[in-house]
Structure formats: C-alpha cells, structure tokens
CSV table of C-alpha atoms in Angstrom, one decimal:
chain,number,residue,atom,x,y,z
A,1,MET,CA,-11.6,-52.4,-17.2
A,2,LYS,CA,-8.5,-50.4,-18.4
A,3,SER,CA,-10.3,-47.6,-19.6
A,4,PHE,CA,-12.3,-47.4,-16.2
A,5,LYS,CA,-9.2,-47.1,-14.4
A,6,ILE,CA,-8.0,-44.4,-16.6
A,7,ILE,CA,-11.3,-42.4,-16.4
A,8,PHE,CA,-11.2,-42.8,-12.7
A,9,ALA,CA,-7.6,-41.6,-12.4
A,10,VAL,CA,-8.5,-38.6,-14.4
A,11,LEU,CA,-11.6,-37.8,-12.4
A,12,SER,CA,-9.7,-38.0,-9.4
A,13,LEU,CA,-6.9,-35.6,-10.6
A,14,THR,CA,-9.5,-33.2,-11.6
A,15,LEU,CA,-11.4,-33.2,-8.2
A,16,LEU,CA,-8.0,-32.8,-6.5
A,17,SER,CA,-7.2,-29.6,-8.5
A,18,VAL,CA,-10.6,-28.0,-8.2
A,19,GLN,CA,-10.2,-28.6,-4.6
A,20,GLY,CA,-7.1,-26.5,-4.2
A,21,SER,CA,-8.7,-23.6,-6.2
A,22,PHE,CA,-11.4,-23.4,-3.3
A,23,ALA,CA,-8.7,-23.4,-0.6
A,24,GLN,CA,-9.1,-20.6,2.1
A,25,LYS,CA,-6.8,-17.7,1.2
A,26,GLU,CA,-4.9,-15.5,3.9
A,27,PRO,CA,-6.5,-12.6,5.5
A,28,GLN,CA,-6.0,-9.4,4.0
A,29,THR,CA,-3.8,-7.0,6.0
A,30,GLU,CA,-5.8,-4.5,7.7
A,31,LYS,CA,-5.1,-0.9,7.1
A,32,GLU,CA,-6.0,2.1,9.3
A,33,VAL,CA,-6.1,5.4,7.9
A,34,VAL,CA,-6.0,8.4,9.9
A,35,LYS,CA,-6.1,12.3,9.2
A,36,THR,CA,-3.2,14.2,11.0
A,37,THR,CA,-1.3,17.3,10.7
A,38,LYS,CA,2.2,18.1,9.7
A,39,GLU,CA,3.4,19.3,12.9
A,40,LYS,CA,2.5,15.8,14.5
A,41,THR,CA,4.4,13.8,12.2
A,42,PRO,CA,8.0,12.7,13.4
A,43,LEU,CA,11.1,14.4,13.2
A,44,LYS,CA,12.5,12.2,10.4
A,45,VAL,CA,9.5,12.7,8.1
A,46,LYS,CA,9.8,16.5,8.5
A,47,GLU,CA,13.6,16.3,7.5
A,48,SER,CA,12.8,14.5,4.4
A,49,LEU,CA,10.4,17.5,3.3
A,50,LYS,CA,13.5,20.0,3.3
A,51,ASP,CA,14.1,19.0,-0.3
A,52,TYR,CA,10.7,20.4,-1.2
A,53,SER,CA,11.3,23.8,0.4
A,54,ASN,CA,10.3,25.5,-2.7
A,55,TYR,CA,6.9,23.8,-2.8
A,56,LYS,CA,3.7,24.5,-1.1
A,57,ILE,CA,3.0,21.6,1.5
A,58,ALA,CA,-0.3,21.1,2.8
A,59,ASN,CA,-0.7,21.1,6.5
A,60,GLU,CA,-3.2,18.0,6.2
A,61,VAL,CA,-1.5,14.8,6.4
A,62,THR,CA,-2.9,11.3,5.7
A,63,LEU,CA,-1.1,8.4,7.6
A,64,VAL,CA,-1.9,5.0,6.7
A,65,ARG,CA,-1.1,2.3,9.1
A,66,ASN,CA,-0.3,-1.3,8.1
A,67,ARG,CA,0.6,-4.0,10.3
A,68,ASP,CA,4.3,-3.6,10.1
A,69,ARG,CA,4.6,0.1,8.9
A,70,GLU,CA,3.5,3.8,8.6
A,71,ILE,CA,2.9,5.8,5.3
A,72,TYR,CA,2.7,9.4,5.6
A,73,LYS,CA,1.1,11.1,2.7
A,74,PHE,CA,1.8,14.8,1.8
A,75,LYS,CA,0.3,17.1,-0.8
A,76,VAL,CA,2.8,19.3,-2.4
A,77,GLU,CA,2.0,21.8,-5.1
A,78,LYS,CA,4.1,24.1,-7.3
A,79,GLY,CA,2.4,26.4,-9.7
A,80,SER,CA,-0.5,24.6,-11.1
A,81,TRP,CA,1.2,21.2,-10.6
A,82,SER,CA,0.6,19.1,-7.5
A,83,HIS,CA,1.1,15.5,-6.6
A,84,TYR,CA,1.1,13.5,-3.4
A,85,LEU,CA,4.5,12.6,-1.7
A,86,LEU,CA,4.7,9.1,0.2
A,87,ILE,CA,6.9,9.0,3.1
A,88,ASN,CA,7.5,6.0,5.4
A,89,GLU,CA,8.2,6.6,9.2
A,90,THR,CA,12.0,6.4,8.8
A,91,GLY,CA,11.8,9.5,6.6
A,92,LYS,CA,12.5,7.9,3.4
A,93,ILE,CA,10.6,9.2,0.4
A,94,ILE,CA,9.0,5.8,-1.1
A,95,GLY,CA,6.8,7.0,-3.9
A,96,ILE,CA,5.0,9.9,-5.7
A,97,GLU,CA,1.4,9.6,-6.4
A,98,THR,CA,0.4,11.8,-9.4
A,99,GLY,CA,-3.3,10.6,-9.4
A,100,GLU,CA,-3.1,9.1,-12.8
A,101,HIS,CA,-4.5,5.6,-12.2
C-alpha cells in the first residue's frame, strides 16, 4: 500500500509538470514594416544622421513599428563598406546591423 502511494504521488507530480509545458504562451508582438524616405523621417532622426555626414546615406528607409516603439533602418556606405544604422523615434542610435548573422 505504501508503494502504491509513492507511485501515485510521482505520477501526479509528473502530470502536473507536463501540464505546465503545454500552457498557452503570450502572443507575439506584431510588427509592421513600412518603406519610407529619408525626407519623411522625424527631425530628431535626421539630426542623429549628422554624425554620418561623410557617408553615403540611402534615401530609402525601412520603418519597423512595434507596439511601443518605432525603429528606422538606414543603409549607410563608405567606399566598399556598408551597414545598416538602427535609430529609434527619439533620434538615439540603438544599433548597427552589418548583415553578418
């Protein structure tokens, strides 16, 4: 009888732990990707590009809208070297994407 209680307890704990792994997950944040131009970007974003005045900055810009923020993606080139500059809506440069993933 004692072994039956131990087996029952182990099976119950196993069942409860497996149930948690099948729980519903939070929905993913939806992204909206929009093509825009450099002229249509906010003034704060344009001001942060002044540091890259000796680079060739593409006129086409990708705008990624999440639930709570907007990120502008500019392609900048200097000679044969190019990368993408990620700038948020407040004009802060939040990253550089080199394409080496």
